[in-house]
Amino acid sequence: MNIALITNSKSGNTAQLAQALREAFAASGSAPICDIELPDAPDVAQLEDASSRALAADAVCVGFWCDKGSCTEGVAELLERMDGKRVFLFGTCGFGGSQEYFDQIVARVAEHLPQTAELAGAFMCQGKMGTGIRARYEAMLAKNPGDARAQALIDNFDAALAHPNATDLEAAASSVVRALNF
């Protein structure tokens, strides 16, 4: 099976998942025919290159970081070009509340796929966030001591520091193997 692996990773979390997928491909005897790091705002040439290389594959794995509950505009533009392709989505987000939350993000991202594309599967997990975000949450709490929402944001930030972990990486790898049947 020819697989295109396209990754958009801001902090390295989604890149870790992409590496787990590469290892799953290698264990099965497959290898990506293209392995592309897509910037957040790809120019026309980068988008054309990524989409033309992806369209040559049997299946396309697209990794993204969660940007305001969805993917970046660059990933959305790429997905819109996946006419007739089997697509596996994978990504990370700072909040990890529940599988239901992850499923909502995947559903929003999948809306960018053309009707002729097949969403073969998806995997999402929590990922660590930049330290500036914790500082912002701490400032919120300092401004309003006892603010339960600000404390919950700090607690979530601290929990996210451990992700993606070995369990997340293993789950991502097994998800892609199941989804793409290799």
PDB file of C-alpha atoms in Angstrom:
ATOM      1  CA  MET A   1       0.000   0.000   0.000  1.00  0.00           C
ATOM      2  CA  ASN A   2       1.302   3.456  -0.923  1.00  0.00           C
ATOM      3  CA  ILE A   3       0.780   5.918   1.888  1.00  0.00           C
ATOM      4  CA  ALA A   4       1.203   9.682   1.979  1.00  0.00           C
ATOM      5  CA  LEU A   5       2.028  11.064   5.424  1.00  0.00           C
ATOM      6  CA  ILE A   6       1.401  14.773   5.807  1.00  0.00           C
ATOM      7  CA  THR A   7       1.959  16.427   9.165  1.00  0.00           C
ATOM      8  CA  ASN A   8       1.216  19.893  10.496  1.00  0.00           C
ATOM      9  CA  SER A   9       2.780  20.092  13.966  1.00  0.00           C
ATOM     10  CA  LYS A  10       3.216  23.308  15.900  1.00  0.00           C
ATOM     11  CA  SER A  11       4.863  22.100  19.107  1.00  0.00           C
ATOM     12  CA  GLY A  12       6.048  18.625  18.141  1.00  0.00           C
ATOM     13  CA  ASN A  13       3.146  16.657  19.622  1.00  0.00           C
ATOM     14  CA  THR A  14       1.610  15.725  16.277  1.00  0.00           C
ATOM     15  CA  ALA A  15       5.093  15.017  14.913  1.00  0.00           C
ATOM     16  CA  GLN A  16       5.449  12.391  17.664  1.00  0.00           C
ATOM     17  CA  LEU A  17       2.244  10.729  16.472  1.00  0.00           C
ATOM     18  CA  ALA A  18       3.547  10.857  12.880  1.00  0.00           C
ATOM     19  CA  GLN A  19       6.676   9.017  14.007  1.00  0.00           C
ATOM     20  CA  ALA A  20       4.523   6.322  15.616  1.00  0.00           C
ATOM     21  CA  LEU A  21       2.669   5.953  12.309  1.00  0.00           C
ATOM     22  CA  ARG A  22       5.974   5.690  10.404  1.00  0.00           C
ATOM     23  CA  GLU A  23       7.026   2.907  12.744  1.00  0.00           C
ATOM     24  CA  ALA A  24       3.691   1.113  12.207  1.00  0.00           C
ATOM     25  CA  PHE A  25       4.165   1.419   8.442  1.00  0.00           C
ATOM     26  CA  ALA A  26       7.700   0.029   8.673  1.00  0.00           C
ATOM     27  CA  ALA A  27       6.578  -2.902  10.845  1.00  0.00           C
ATOM     28  CA  SER A  28       4.015  -3.816   8.198  1.00  0.00           C
ATOM     29  CA  GLY A  29       6.506  -3.510   5.345  1.00  0.00           C
ATOM     30  CA  SER A  30       4.953  -0.285   4.091  1.00  0.00           C
ATOM     31  CA  ALA A  31       6.591   3.089   3.853  1.00  0.00           C
ATOM     32  CA  PRO A  32       5.212   6.505   3.026  1.00  0.00           C
ATOM     33  CA  ILE A  33       5.706   7.417  -0.625  1.00  0.00           C
ATOM     34  CA  CYS A  34       5.806  10.965   0.587  1.00  0.00           C
ATOM     35  CA  ASP A  35       6.429  12.361   4.017  1.00  0.00           C
ATOM     36  CA  ILE A  36       5.637  16.066   4.134  1.00  0.00           C
ATOM     37  CA  GLU A  37       5.693  18.624   6.931  1.00  0.00           C
ATOM     38  CA  LEU A  38       2.968  21.118   6.010  1.00  0.00           C
ATOM     39  CA  PRO A  39       3.355  24.640   7.411  1.00  0.00           C
ATOM     40  CA  ASP A  40       0.380  26.352   9.044  1.00  0.00           C
ATOM     41  CA  ALA A  41      -0.006  28.726   6.110  1.00  0.00           C
ATOM     42  CA  PRO A  42       1.407  26.938   3.059  1.00  0.00           C
ATOM     43  CA  ASP A  43       1.960  28.976  -0.065  1.00  0.00           C
ATOM     44  CA  VAL A  44       0.350  27.867  -3.314  1.00  0.00           C
ATOM     45  CA  ALA A  45       3.419  25.897  -4.430  1.00  0.00           C
ATOM     46  CA  GLN A  46       3.671  24.017  -1.104  1.00  0.00           C
ATOM     47  CA  LEU A  47      -0.026  23.183  -1.184  1.00  0.00           C
ATOM     48  CA  GLU A  48       0.150  22.037  -4.820  1.00  0.00           C
ATOM     49  CA  ASP A  49       3.186  19.855  -4.095  1.00  0.00           C
ATOM     50  CA  ALA A  50       1.647  18.251  -1.008  1.00  0.00           C
ATOM     51  CA  SER A  51      -1.698  17.577  -2.657  1.00  0.00           C
ATOM     52  CA  SER A  52      -0.268  16.205  -5.917  1.00  0.00           C
ATOM     53  CA  ARG A  53       2.058  13.868  -4.026  1.00  0.00           C
ATOM     54  CA  ALA A  54      -0.760  12.783  -1.710  1.00  0.00           C
ATOM     55  CA  LEU A  55      -3.121  12.108  -4.594  1.00  0.00           C
ATOM     56  CA  ALA A  56      -0.581   9.618  -6.002  1.00  0.00           C
ATOM     57  CA  ALA A  57      -0.933   7.461  -2.870  1.00  0.00           C
ATOM     58  CA  ASP A  58      -3.491   4.770  -2.064  1.00  0.00           C
ATOM     59  CA  ALA A  59      -4.166   6.337   1.331  1.00  0.00           C
ATOM     60  CA  VAL A  60      -3.368   9.663   2.936  1.00  0.00           C
ATOM     61  CA  CYS A  61      -2.611  10.191   6.623  1.00  0.00           C
ATOM     62  CA  VAL A  62      -2.986  13.822   7.647  1.00  0.00           C
ATOM     63  CA  GLY A  63      -1.789  15.012  11.039  1.00  0.00           C
ATOM     64  CA  PHE A  64      -2.823  18.315  12.566  1.00  0.00           C
ATOM     65  CA  TRP A  65      -2.711  20.268  15.769  1.00  0.00           C
ATOM     66  CA  CYS A  66      -5.994  21.559  17.112  1.00  0.00           C
ATOM     67  CA  ASP A  67      -6.429  25.232  16.304  1.00  0.00           C
ATOM     68  CA  LYS A  68      -9.555  26.685  17.922  1.00  0.00           C
ATOM     69  CA  GLY A  69     -11.390  23.358  17.805  1.00  0.00           C
ATOM     70  CA  SER A  70     -10.391  22.382  14.272  1.00  0.00           C
ATOM     71  CA  CYS A  71      -7.291  22.336  12.060  1.00  0.00           C
ATOM     72  CA  THR A  72      -5.287  25.165  10.520  1.00  0.00           C
ATOM     73  CA  GLU A  73      -6.435  26.744   7.265  1.00  0.00           C
ATOM     74  CA  GLY A  74      -3.516  25.092   5.468  1.00  0.00           C
ATOM     75  CA  VAL A  75      -4.627  21.616   6.533  1.00  0.00           C
ATOM     76  CA  ALA A  76      -8.230  22.475   5.649  1.00  0.00           C
ATOM     77  CA  GLU A  77      -7.150  23.547   2.144  1.00  0.00           C
ATOM     78  CA  LEU A  78      -5.166  20.332   1.710  1.00  0.00           C
ATOM     79  CA  LEU A  79      -8.082  18.166   2.856  1.00  0.00           C
ATOM     80  CA  GLU A  80     -10.401  19.898   0.400  1.00  0.00           C
ATOM     81  CA  ARG A  81      -8.155  18.551  -2.396  1.00  0.00           C
ATOM     82  CA  MET A  82      -8.348  14.895  -1.323  1.00  0.00           C
ATOM     83  CA  ASP A  83     -10.904  13.959  -3.963  1.00  0.00           C
ATOM     84  CA  GLY A  84     -11.469  10.196  -4.032  1.00  0.00           C
ATOM     85  CA  LYS A  85      -8.841   9.411  -1.377  1.00  0.00           C
ATOM     86  CA  ARG A  86      -8.930   7.198   1.715  1.00  0.00           C
ATOM     87  CA  VAL A  87      -7.916   9.527   4.537  1.00  0.00           C
ATOM     88  CA  PHE A  88      -6.785   8.823   8.078  1.00  0.00           C
ATOM     89  CA  LEU A  89      -6.776  11.887  10.343  1.00  0.00           C
ATOM     90  CA  PHE A  90      -4.614  12.155  13.431  1.00  0.00           C
ATOM     91  CA  GLY A  91      -3.932  15.007  15.751  1.00  0.00           C
ATOM     92  CA  THR A  92      -3.309  16.479  19.155  1.00  0.00           C
ATOM     93  CA  CYS A  93      -4.986  19.141  21.231  1.00  0.00           C
ATOM     94  CA  GLY A  94      -4.205  20.787  24.535  1.00  0.00           C
ATOM     95  CA  PHE A  95      -7.449  19.735  26.137  1.00  0.00           C
ATOM     96  CA  GLY A  96      -8.106  16.067  26.626  1.00  0.00           C
ATOM     97  CA  GLY A  97     -11.417  15.947  28.379  1.00  0.00           C
ATOM     98  CA  SER A  98     -12.918  12.908  26.686  1.00  0.00           C
ATOM     99  CA  GLN A  99     -13.163  10.805  23.558  1.00  0.00           C
ATOM    100  CA  GLU A 100     -16.377  12.681  22.790  1.00  0.00           C
ATOM    101  CA  TYR A 101     -14.385  15.937  22.731  1.00  0.00           C
ATOM    102  CA  PHE A 102     -11.795  14.402  20.392  1.00  0.00           C
ATOM    103  CA  ASP A 103     -14.578  13.048  18.148  1.00  0.00           C
ATOM    104  CA  GLN A 104     -16.074  16.539  17.845  1.00  0.00           C
ATOM    105  CA  ILE A 105     -12.726  17.899  16.671  1.00  0.00           C
ATOM    106  CA  VAL A 106     -12.313  15.089  14.136  1.00  0.00           C
ATOM    107  CA  ALA A 107     -15.842  15.726  12.846  1.00  0.00           C
ATOM    108  CA  ARG A 108     -15.076  19.425  12.321  1.00  0.00           C
ATOM    109  CA  VAL A 109     -11.805  18.619  10.528  1.00  0.00           C
ATOM    110  CA  ALA A 110     -13.440  15.906   8.400  1.00  0.00           C
ATOM    111  CA  GLU A 111     -15.966  18.467   7.125  1.00  0.00           C
ATOM    112  CA  HIS A 112     -13.148  19.745   4.898  1.00  0.00           C
ATOM    113  CA  LEU A 113     -12.969  16.452   2.989  1.00  0.00           C
ATOM    114  CA  PRO A 114     -14.790  16.323  -0.340  1.00  0.00           C
ATOM    115  CA  GLN A 115     -17.806  14.018  -0.501  1.00  0.00           C
ATOM    116  CA  THR A 116     -15.820  11.636  -2.690  1.00  0.00           C
ATOM    117  CA  ALA A 117     -13.164  11.111  -0.010  1.00  0.00           C
ATOM    118  CA  GLU A 118     -13.432   8.322   2.540  1.00  0.00           C
ATOM    119  CA  LEU A 119     -12.603   9.012   6.160  1.00  0.00           C
ATOM    120  CA  ALA A 120     -10.952   5.655   6.892  1.00  0.00           C
ATOM    121  CA  GLY A 121     -10.313   6.436  10.547  1.00  0.00           C
ATOM    122  CA  ALA A 122      -8.936   8.922  13.011  1.00  0.00           C
ATOM    123  CA  PHE A 123      -6.946   9.250  16.202  1.00  0.00           C
ATOM    124  CA  MET A 124      -6.700  12.185  18.604  1.00  0.00           C
ATOM    125  CA  CYS A 125      -4.971  12.604  21.912  1.00  0.00           C
ATOM    126  CA  GLN A 126      -3.965  15.323  24.286  1.00  0.00           C
ATOM    127  CA  GLY A 127      -0.664  17.112  23.765  1.00  0.00           C
ATOM    128  CA  LYS A 128       1.455  19.389  25.892  1.00  0.00           C
ATOM    129  CA  MET A 129       1.100  23.145  25.472  1.00  0.00           C
ATOM    130  CA  GLY A 130       3.641  25.952  25.527  1.00  0.00           C
ATOM    131  CA  THR A 131       4.641  27.465  28.857  1.00  0.00           C
ATOM    132  CA  GLY A 132       3.210  30.835  27.843  1.00  0.00           C
ATOM    133  CA  ILE A 133      -0.251  29.321  28.022  1.00  0.00           C
ATOM    134  CA  ARG A 134       0.227  28.271  31.641  1.00  0.00           C
ATOM    135  CA  ALA A 135       1.453  31.779  32.450  1.00  0.00           C
ATOM    136  CA  ARG A 136      -1.750  33.176  30.949  1.00  0.00           C
ATOM    137  CA  TYR A 137      -3.847  30.802  33.072  1.00  0.00           C
ATOM    138  CA  GLU A 138      -1.851  31.722  36.192  1.00  0.00           C
ATOM    139  CA  ALA A 139      -2.482  35.415  35.471  1.00  0.00           C
ATOM    140  CA  MET A 140      -6.210  34.661  35.233  1.00  0.00           C
ATOM    141  CA  LEU A 141      -6.081  32.942  38.621  1.00  0.00           C
ATOM    142  CA  ALA A 142      -4.016  35.748  40.175  1.00  0.00           C
ATOM    143  CA  LYS A 143      -6.581  38.275  38.966  1.00  0.00           C
ATOM    144  CA  ASN A 144      -9.456  36.208  40.369  1.00  0.00           C
ATOM    145  CA  PRO A 145      -8.179  34.011  43.222  1.00  0.00           C
ATOM    146  CA  GLY A 146     -10.386  30.986  43.710  1.00  0.00           C
ATOM    147  CA  ASP A 147     -11.604  31.056  40.093  1.00  0.00           C
ATOM    148  CA  ALA A 148     -12.503  27.392  39.511  1.00  0.00           C
ATOM    149  CA  ARG A 149     -12.290  27.731  35.709  1.00  0.00           C
ATOM    150  CA  ALA A 150      -8.770  29.188  35.835  1.00  0.00           C
ATOM    151  CA  GLN A 151      -7.693  26.442  38.226  1.00  0.00           C
ATOM    152  CA  ALA A 152      -9.205  23.797  35.938  1.00  0.00           C
ATOM    153  CA  LEU A 153      -7.248  25.251  33.015  1.00  0.00           C
ATOM    154  CA  ILE A 154      -4.018  25.039  35.023  1.00  0.00           C
ATOM    155  CA  ASP A 155      -4.816  21.475  36.079  1.00  0.00           C
ATOM    156  CA  ASN A 156      -5.481  20.510  32.448  1.00  0.00           C
ATOM    157  CA  PHE A 157      -2.234  22.178  31.369  1.00  0.00           C
ATOM    158  CA  ASP A 158      -0.320  20.138  33.950  1.00  0.00           C
ATOM    159  CA  ALA A 159      -2.040  16.897  32.869  1.00  0.00           C
ATOM    160  CA  ALA A 160      -1.215  17.630  29.216  1.00  0.00           C
ATOM    161  CA  LEU A 161       2.514  17.780  29.982  1.00  0.00           C
ATOM    162  CA  ALA A 162       2.630  13.973  29.953  1.00  0.00           C
ATOM    163  CA  HIS A 163       1.157  13.698  26.438  1.00  0.00           C
ATOM    164  CA  PRO A 164       1.505  12.266  23.960  1.00  0.00           C
ATOM    165  CA  ASN A 165       2.772   9.380  26.061  1.00  0.00           C
ATOM    166  CA  ALA A 166       3.704   5.796  25.139  1.00  0.00           C
ATOM    167  CA  THR A 167       0.077   4.684  25.433  1.00  0.00           C
ATOM    168  CA  ASP A 168      -1.036   7.478  23.067  1.00  0.00           C
ATOM    169  CA  LEU A 169       1.677   6.578  20.539  1.00  0.00           C
ATOM    170  CA  GLU A 170       0.789   2.891  20.638  1.00  0.00           C
ATOM    171  CA  ALA A 171      -2.909   3.691  20.228  1.00  0.00           C
ATOM    172  CA  ALA A 172      -2.173   5.948  17.238  1.00  0.00           C
ATOM    173  CA  ALA A 173      -0.144   3.198  15.569  1.00  0.00           C
ATOM    174  CA  SER A 174      -2.773   0.523  16.118  1.00  0.00           C
ATOM    175  CA  SER A 175      -5.525   2.904  14.960  1.00  0.00           C
ATOM    176  CA  VAL A 176      -3.867   3.515  11.601  1.00  0.00           C
ATOM    177  CA  VAL A 177      -3.172  -0.191  11.088  1.00  0.00           C
ATOM    178  CA  ARG A 178      -6.850  -1.045  11.786  1.00  0.00           C
ATOM    179  CA  ALA A 179      -8.171   1.824   9.694  1.00  0.00           C
ATOM    180  CA  LEU A 180      -6.042   1.140   6.624  1.00  0.00           C
ATOM    181  CA  ASN A 181      -6.046  -2.674   6.946  1.00  0.00           C
ATOM    182  CA  PHE A 182      -2.352  -3.345   6.513  1.00  0.00           C
TER     183      PHE A 182
END
